[in-house]
Coordinates of C-alpha atoms and ligand atoms in Angstrom, one line a residue:
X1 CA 26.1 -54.9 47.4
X2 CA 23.1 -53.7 45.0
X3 CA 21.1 -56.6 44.9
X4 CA 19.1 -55.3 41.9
X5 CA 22.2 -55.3 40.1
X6 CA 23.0 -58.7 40.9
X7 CA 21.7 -61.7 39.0
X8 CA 22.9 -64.7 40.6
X9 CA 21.5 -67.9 38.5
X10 CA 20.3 -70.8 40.6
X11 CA 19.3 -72.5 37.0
X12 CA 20.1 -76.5 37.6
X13 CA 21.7 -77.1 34.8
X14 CA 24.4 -74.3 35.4
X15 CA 25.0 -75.4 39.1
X16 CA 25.6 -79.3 37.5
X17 CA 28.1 -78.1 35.3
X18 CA 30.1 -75.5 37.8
X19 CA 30.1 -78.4 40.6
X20 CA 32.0 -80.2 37.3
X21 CA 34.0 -77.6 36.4
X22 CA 35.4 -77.0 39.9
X23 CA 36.8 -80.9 40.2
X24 CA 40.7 -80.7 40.2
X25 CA 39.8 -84.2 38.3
X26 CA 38.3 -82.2 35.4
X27 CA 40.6 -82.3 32.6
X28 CA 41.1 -79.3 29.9
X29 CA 39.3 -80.9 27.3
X30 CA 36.2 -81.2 29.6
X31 CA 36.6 -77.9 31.4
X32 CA 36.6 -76.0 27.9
X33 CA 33.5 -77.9 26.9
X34 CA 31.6 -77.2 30.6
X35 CA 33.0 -73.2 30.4
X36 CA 31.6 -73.1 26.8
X37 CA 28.2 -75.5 27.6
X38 CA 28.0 -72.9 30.8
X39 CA 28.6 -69.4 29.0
X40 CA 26.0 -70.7 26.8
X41 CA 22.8 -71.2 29.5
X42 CA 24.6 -67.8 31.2
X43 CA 24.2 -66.1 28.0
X44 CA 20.7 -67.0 27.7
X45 CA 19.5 -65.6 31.0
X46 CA 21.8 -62.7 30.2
X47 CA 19.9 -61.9 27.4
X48 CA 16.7 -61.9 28.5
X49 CA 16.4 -57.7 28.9
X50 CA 17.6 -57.3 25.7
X51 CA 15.3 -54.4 23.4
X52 CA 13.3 -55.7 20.4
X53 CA 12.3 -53.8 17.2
X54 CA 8.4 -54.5 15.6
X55 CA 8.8 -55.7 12.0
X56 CA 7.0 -57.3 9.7
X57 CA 6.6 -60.9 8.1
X58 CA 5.3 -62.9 5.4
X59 CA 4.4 -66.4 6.6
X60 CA 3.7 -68.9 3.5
X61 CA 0.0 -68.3 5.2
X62 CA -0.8 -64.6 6.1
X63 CA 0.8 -61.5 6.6
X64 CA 2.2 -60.5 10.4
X65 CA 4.0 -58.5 13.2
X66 CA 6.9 -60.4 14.9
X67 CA 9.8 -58.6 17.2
X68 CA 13.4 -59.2 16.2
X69 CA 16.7 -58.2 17.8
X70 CA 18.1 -55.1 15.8
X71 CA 21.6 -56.3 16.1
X72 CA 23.3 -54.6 18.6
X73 CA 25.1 -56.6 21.0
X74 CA 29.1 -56.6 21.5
X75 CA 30.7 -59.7 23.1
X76 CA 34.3 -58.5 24.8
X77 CA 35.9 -61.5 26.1
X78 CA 39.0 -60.7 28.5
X79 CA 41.7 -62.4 27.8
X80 CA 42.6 -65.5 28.2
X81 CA 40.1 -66.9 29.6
X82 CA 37.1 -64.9 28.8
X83 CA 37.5 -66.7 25.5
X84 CA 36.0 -69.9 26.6
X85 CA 32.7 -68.0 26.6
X86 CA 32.8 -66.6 23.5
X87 CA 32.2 -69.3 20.9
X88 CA 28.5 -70.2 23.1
X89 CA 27.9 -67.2 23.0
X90 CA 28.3 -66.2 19.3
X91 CA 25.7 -69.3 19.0
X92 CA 23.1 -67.5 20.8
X93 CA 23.6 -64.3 19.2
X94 CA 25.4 -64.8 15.9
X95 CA 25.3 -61.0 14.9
X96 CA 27.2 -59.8 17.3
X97 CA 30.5 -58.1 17.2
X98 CA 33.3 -59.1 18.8
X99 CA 35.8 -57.3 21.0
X100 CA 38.8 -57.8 22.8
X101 CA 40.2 -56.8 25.8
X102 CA 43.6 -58.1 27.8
X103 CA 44.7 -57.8 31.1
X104 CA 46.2 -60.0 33.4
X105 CA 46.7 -59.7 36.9
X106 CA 50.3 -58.7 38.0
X107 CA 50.9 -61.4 40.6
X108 CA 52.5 -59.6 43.1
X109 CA 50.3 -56.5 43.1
X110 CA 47.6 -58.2 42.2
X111 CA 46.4 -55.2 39.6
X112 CA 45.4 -55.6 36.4
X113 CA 47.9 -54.6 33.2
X114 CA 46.7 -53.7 30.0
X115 CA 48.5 -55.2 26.9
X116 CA 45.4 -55.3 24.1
X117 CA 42.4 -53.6 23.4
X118 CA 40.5 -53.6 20.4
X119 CA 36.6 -52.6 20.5
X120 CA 34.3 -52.5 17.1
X121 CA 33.9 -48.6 16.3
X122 CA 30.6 -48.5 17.0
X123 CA 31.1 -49.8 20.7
X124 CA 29.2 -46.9 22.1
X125 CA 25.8 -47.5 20.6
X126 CA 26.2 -51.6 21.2
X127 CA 24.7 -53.5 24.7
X128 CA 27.9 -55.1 25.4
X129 CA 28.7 -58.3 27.4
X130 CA 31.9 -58.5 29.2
X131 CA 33.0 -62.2 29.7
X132 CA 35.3 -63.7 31.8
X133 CA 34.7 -66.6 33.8
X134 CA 36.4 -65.3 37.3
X135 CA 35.6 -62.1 39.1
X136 CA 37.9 -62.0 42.0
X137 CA 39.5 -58.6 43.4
X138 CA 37.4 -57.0 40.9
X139 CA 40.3 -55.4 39.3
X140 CA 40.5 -56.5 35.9
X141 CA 36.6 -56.3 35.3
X142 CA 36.6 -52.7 36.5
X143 CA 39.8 -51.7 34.3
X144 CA 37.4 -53.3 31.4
X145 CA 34.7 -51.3 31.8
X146 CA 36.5 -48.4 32.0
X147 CA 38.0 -49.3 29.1
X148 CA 34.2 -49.4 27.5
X149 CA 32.9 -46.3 29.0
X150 CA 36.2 -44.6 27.6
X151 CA 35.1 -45.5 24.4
X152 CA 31.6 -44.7 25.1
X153 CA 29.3 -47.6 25.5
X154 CA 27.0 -47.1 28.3
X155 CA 25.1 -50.3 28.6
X156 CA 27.6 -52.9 29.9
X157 CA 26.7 -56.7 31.3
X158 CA 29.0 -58.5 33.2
X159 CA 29.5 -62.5 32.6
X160 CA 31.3 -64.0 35.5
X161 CA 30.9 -68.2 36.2
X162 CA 32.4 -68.0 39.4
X163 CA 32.6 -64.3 41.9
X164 CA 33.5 -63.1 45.0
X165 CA 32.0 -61.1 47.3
X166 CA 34.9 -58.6 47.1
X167 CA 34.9 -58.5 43.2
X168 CA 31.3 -57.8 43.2
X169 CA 31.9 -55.0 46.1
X170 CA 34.6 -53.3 43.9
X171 CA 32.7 -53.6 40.5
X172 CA 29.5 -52.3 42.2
X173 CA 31.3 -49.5 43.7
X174 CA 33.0 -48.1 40.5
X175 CA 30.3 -49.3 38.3
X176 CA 27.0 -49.2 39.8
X177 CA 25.5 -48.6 37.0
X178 CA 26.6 -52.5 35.4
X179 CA 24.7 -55.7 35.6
X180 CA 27.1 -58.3 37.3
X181 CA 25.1 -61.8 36.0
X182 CA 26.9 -64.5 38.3
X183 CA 26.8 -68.9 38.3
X184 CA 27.8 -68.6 41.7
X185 CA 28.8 -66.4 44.5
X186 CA 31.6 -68.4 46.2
X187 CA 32.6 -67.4 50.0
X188 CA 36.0 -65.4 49.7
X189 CA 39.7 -64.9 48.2
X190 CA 42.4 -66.3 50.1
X191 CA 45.7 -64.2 50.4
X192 CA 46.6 -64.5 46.9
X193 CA 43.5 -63.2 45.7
X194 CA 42.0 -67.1 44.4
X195 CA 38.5 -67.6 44.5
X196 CA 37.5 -70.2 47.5
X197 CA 36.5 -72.8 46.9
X198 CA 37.0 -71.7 43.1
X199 CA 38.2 -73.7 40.6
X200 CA 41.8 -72.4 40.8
X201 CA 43.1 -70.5 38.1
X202 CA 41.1 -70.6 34.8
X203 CA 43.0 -69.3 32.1
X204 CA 45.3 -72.1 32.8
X205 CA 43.2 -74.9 33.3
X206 CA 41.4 -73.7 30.3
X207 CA 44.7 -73.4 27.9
X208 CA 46.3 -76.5 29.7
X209 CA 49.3 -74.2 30.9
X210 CA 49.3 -75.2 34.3
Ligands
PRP1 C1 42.0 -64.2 35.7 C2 40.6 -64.2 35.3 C3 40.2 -62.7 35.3 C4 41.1 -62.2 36.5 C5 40.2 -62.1 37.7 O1 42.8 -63.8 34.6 O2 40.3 -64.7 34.0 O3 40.5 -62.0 34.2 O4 42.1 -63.2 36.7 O5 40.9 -61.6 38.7 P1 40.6 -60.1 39.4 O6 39.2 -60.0 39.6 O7 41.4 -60.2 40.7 O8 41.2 -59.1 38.5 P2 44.4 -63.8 34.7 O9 44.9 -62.5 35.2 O10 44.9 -65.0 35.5 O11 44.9 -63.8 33.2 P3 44.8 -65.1 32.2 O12 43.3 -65.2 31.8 O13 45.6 -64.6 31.0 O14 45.3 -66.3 32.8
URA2 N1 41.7 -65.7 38.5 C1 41.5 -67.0 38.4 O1 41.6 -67.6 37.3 N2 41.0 -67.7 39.4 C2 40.8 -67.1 40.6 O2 40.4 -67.8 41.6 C3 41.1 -65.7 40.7 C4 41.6 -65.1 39.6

């Protein structure tokens, strides 16, 4: 692993709501409200690197300096379930574009396949913030920033809730140059590449298609 690279977020608040989200009681209703309340404190801490511009203000009092973000970020949720994380996020940084990426995992192979990618045109000069809540095999976060790079953005985040060590291995392999900012770092996959412990599979628990 490249520990540098890593950001793994021992914030309170975000453990509370993960040990939540994980509950086979939790129903869909509350586990889109705790990915959503999550993706909102992740994106906060995500954030905090992000490049301010000097400009100037007029207060009703005097005339000042102040440092504003020059609009630049792209959110690209994976689909399905990165889309739990994208309304929280869009709160934080209402500016931001929004783009799309979706793969799912082929359950036998347990690769990622491509069926829908559309980016904002000006991708390549945006900091862009790949969410998804689960980074398992590492697979389908790889394929996505490849996707980016292809297109030419260079300055990619990665927004997982929940990884594992493997994901993290692969995505720091083929992207060493990517910030992987995690909730937790849970212990393993099991033979069908779930998380463990996890929270079994999100997409469906977050779209009630179980
Ligand atoms: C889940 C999850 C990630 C992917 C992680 O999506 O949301 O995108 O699996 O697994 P990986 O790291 O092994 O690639 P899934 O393929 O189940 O699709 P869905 O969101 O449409 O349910
Ligand atoms: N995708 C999920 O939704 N959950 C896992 O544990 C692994 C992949």
């Amino acid at each position: 692993m490249i520990p540098e690279k890593l950001h793994i977020m021992n914030h309170p608040l975000i453990s509370h709501k993960i040990s939540m989200l994980r509950s086979v009681g939790t129903d869909t209703r509350d586990f889109r409200d705790l990915v959503s309340e999550i993706g909102h404190l992740m994106g906060y801490e995500a954030t905090r690197d992000l490049p301010l511009v000097e400009t100037e203000i007029d207060t009703p009092l005097a005339h000042t300096r102040g440092k504003v973000l020059p609009h630049q970020v792209c959110l690209v949720p994976i689909l399905r379930a990165g889309l739990g994380m994208v309304d929280a996020m869009l709160t934080l940084i209402p500016a931001a574009r929004v783009g799309h990426i979706g793969l799912y995992r082929d359950p036998r192979t347990l690769k990622p396949v491509e069926y829908y990618c559309k980016l904002p045109t000006d991708v390549a000069q945006r900091i862009v913030l790949v969410l998804d809540p689960m980074l398992a095999t590492g697979g389908s976060a790889s394929a996505a920033i490849s996707f980016l790079k292809a297109r030419g953005a260079s300055r990619i985040k990665m927004v997982n809730i929940i990884g594992a060590p493997e994901g993290v291995d692969v995505v720091q392999r083929e992207h060493p140059d990517v910030d992987i900012y995690l909730g937790s770092l849970d212990e393993k996959l099991n033979d069908h590449g779930y998380i463990l412990p996890g929270l079994g599979d999100a997409g469906d628990r977050l779209f009630g298609t179980l």
